PDB file of C-alpha atoms in Angstrom:
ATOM      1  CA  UNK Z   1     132.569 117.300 164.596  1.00 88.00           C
ATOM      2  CA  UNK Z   2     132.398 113.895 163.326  1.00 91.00           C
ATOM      3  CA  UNK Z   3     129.463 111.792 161.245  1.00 93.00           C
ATOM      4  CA  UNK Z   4     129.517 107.778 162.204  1.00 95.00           C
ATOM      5  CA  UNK Z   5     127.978 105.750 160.361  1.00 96.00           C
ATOM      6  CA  UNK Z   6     127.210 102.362 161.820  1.00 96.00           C
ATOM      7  CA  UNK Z   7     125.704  98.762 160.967  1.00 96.00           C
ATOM      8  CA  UNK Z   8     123.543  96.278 162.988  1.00 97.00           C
ATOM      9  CA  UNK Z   9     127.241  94.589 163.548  1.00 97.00           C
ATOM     10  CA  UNK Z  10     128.378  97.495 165.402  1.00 96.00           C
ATOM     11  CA  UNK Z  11     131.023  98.161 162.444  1.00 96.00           C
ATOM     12  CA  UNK Z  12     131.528 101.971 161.959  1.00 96.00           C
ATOM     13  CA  UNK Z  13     132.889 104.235 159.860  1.00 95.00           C
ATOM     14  CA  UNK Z  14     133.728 107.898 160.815  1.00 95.00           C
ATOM     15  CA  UNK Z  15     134.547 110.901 158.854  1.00 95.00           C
ATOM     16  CA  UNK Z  16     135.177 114.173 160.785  1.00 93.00           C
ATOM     17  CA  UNK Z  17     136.848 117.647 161.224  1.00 91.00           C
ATOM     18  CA  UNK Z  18     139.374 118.106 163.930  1.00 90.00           C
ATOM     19  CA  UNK Z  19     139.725 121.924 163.946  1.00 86.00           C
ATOM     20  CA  UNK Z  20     142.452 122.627 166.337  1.00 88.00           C
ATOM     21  CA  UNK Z  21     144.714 120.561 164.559  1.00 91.00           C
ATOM     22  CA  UNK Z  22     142.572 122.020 161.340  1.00 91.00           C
ATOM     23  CA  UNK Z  23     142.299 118.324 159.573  1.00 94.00           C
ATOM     24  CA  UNK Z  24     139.651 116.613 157.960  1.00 95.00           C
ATOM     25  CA  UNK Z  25     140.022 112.522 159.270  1.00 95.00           C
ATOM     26  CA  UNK Z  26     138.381 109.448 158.566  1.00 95.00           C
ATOM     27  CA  UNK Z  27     138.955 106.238 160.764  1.00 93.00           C
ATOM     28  CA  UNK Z  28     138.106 102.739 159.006  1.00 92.00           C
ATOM     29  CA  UNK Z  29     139.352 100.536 161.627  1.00 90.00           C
ATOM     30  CA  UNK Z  30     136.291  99.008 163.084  1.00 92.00           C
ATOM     31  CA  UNK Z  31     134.538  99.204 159.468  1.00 93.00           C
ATOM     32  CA  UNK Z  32     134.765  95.847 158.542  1.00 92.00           C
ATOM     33  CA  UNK Z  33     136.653  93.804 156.825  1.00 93.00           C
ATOM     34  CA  UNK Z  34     140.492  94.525 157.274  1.00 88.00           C
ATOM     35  CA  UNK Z  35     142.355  91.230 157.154  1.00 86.00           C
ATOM     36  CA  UNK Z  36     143.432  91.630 153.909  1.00 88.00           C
ATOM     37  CA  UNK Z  37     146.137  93.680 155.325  1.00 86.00           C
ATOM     38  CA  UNK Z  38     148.048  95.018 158.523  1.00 81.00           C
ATOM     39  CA  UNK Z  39     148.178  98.571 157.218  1.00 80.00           C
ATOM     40  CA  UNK Z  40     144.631  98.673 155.949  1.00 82.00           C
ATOM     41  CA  UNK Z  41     143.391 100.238 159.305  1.00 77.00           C
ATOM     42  CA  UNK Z  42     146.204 101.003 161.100  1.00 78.00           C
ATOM     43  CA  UNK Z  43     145.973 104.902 161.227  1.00 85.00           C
ATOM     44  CA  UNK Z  44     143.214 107.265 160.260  1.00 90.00           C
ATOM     45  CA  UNK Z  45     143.317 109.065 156.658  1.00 92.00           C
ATOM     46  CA  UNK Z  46     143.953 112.975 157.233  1.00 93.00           C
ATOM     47  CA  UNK Z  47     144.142 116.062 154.997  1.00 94.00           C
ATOM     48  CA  UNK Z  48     145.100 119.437 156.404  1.00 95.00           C
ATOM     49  CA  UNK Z  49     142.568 121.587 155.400  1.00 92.00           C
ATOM     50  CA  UNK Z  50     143.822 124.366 152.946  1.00 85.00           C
ATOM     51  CA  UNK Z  51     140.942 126.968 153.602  1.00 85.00           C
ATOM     52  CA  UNK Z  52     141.230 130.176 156.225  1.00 81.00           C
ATOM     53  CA  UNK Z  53     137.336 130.710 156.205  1.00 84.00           C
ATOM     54  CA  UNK Z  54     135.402 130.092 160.000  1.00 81.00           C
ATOM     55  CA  UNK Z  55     132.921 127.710 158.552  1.00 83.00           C
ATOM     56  CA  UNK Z  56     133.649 124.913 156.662  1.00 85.00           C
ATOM     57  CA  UNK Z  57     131.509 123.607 153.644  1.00 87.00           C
ATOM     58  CA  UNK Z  58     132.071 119.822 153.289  1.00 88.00           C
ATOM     59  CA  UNK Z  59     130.381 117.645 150.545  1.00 91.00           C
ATOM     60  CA  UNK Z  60     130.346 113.793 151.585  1.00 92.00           C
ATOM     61  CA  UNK Z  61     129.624 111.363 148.748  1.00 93.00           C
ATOM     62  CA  UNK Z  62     129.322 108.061 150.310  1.00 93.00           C
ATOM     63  CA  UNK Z  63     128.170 104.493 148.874  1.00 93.00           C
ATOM     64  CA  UNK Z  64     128.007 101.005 150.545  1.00 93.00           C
ATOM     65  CA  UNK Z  65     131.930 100.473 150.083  1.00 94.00           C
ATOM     66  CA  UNK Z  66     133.166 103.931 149.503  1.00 95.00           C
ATOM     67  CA  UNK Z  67     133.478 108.017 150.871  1.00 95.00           C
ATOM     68  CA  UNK Z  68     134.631 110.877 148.680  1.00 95.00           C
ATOM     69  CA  UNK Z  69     134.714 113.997 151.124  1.00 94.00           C
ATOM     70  CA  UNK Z  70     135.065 117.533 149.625  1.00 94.00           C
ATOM     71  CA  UNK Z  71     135.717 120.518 151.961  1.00 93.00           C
ATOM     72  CA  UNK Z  72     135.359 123.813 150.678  1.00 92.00           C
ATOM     73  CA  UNK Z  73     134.793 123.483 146.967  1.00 89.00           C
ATOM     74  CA  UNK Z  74     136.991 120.761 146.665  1.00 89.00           C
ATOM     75  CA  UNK Z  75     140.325 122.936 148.180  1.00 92.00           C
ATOM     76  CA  UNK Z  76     140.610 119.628 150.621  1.00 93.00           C
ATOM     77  CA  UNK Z  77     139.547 116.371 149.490  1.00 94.00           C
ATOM     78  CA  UNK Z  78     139.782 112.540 150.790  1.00 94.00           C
ATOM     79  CA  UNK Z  79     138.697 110.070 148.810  1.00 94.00           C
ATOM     80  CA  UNK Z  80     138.240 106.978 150.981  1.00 93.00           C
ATOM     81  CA  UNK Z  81     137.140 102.615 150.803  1.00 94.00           C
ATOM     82  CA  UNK Z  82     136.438 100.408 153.422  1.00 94.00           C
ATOM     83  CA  UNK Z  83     134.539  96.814 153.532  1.00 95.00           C
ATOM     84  CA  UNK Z  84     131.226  96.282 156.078  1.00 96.00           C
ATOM     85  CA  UNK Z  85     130.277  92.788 156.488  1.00 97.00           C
ATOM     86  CA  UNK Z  86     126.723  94.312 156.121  1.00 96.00           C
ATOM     87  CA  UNK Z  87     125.744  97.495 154.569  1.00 96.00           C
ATOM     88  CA  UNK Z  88     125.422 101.188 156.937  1.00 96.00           C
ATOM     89  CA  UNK Z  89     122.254 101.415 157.978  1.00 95.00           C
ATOM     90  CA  UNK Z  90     122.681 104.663 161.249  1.00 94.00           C
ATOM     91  CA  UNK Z  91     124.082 108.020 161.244  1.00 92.00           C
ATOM     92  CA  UNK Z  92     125.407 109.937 164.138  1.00 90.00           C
ATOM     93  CA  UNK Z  93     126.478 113.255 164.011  1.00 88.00           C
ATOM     94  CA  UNK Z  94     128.518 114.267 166.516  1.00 87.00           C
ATOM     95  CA  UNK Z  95     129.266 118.552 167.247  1.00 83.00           C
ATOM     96  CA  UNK Z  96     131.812 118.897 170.642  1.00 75.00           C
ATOM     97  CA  UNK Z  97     131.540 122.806 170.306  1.00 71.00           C
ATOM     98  CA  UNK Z  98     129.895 125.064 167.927  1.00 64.00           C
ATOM     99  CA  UNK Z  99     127.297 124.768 165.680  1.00 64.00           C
ATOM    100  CA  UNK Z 100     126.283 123.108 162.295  1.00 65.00           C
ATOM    101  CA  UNK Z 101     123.564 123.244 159.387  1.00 65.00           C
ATOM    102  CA  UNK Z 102     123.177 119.898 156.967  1.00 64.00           C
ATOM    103  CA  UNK Z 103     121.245 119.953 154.076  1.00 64.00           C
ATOM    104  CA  UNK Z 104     121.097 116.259 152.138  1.00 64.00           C
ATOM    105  CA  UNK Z 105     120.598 115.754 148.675  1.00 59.00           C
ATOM    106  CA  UNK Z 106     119.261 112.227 148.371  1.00 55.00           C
TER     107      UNK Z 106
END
């Protein structure tokens, strides 16, 4: 599965869950601002998830500049920045195969 989030600029940031290869990803190479540096964006940010259980409980903390992901009580954890040109404003969540419950918390 994978969450985008997305601004009127067609920037986007994505955090997902690859679970053949069992790895929690985020891609911030169309989020924005990336100049700064060639190795900014170059590849996505993975963590091998560390859990055995069939579902996966993953707590996303995310701001106008910044993600902290926590799967599983915090067993797998990516902590993540990246620079719009304008603020988020869409979410698209994204489920190949499966199925998925969110709850939000403001």
């Amino acid at each position: 599965f994978s969450l985008v989030l997305e601004n009127n600029l067609g920037e986007t940031y994505t955090i997902g869950y690859d679970d053949f290869e069992e790895v929690l990803y985020t891609y911030r190479d169309n989020a924005g601002k990336i100049s700064f540096s060639n190795e900014f964006s170059s590849k996505p940010i993975t963590a091998k998830r560390n859990s055995g259980k069939n579902t996966i409980d993953l707590k996303l903390f995310i701001d106008v500049a910044s993600c902290e992901l926590f799967a599983d009580d915090g067993e797998t954890a990516i902590t993540n920045i990246y620079f719009p040109n304008e603020n988020f404003t869409r979410a698209y969540l994204i489920c190949e195969r499966g199925a998925f419950k969110m709850t939000g918390y403001g």
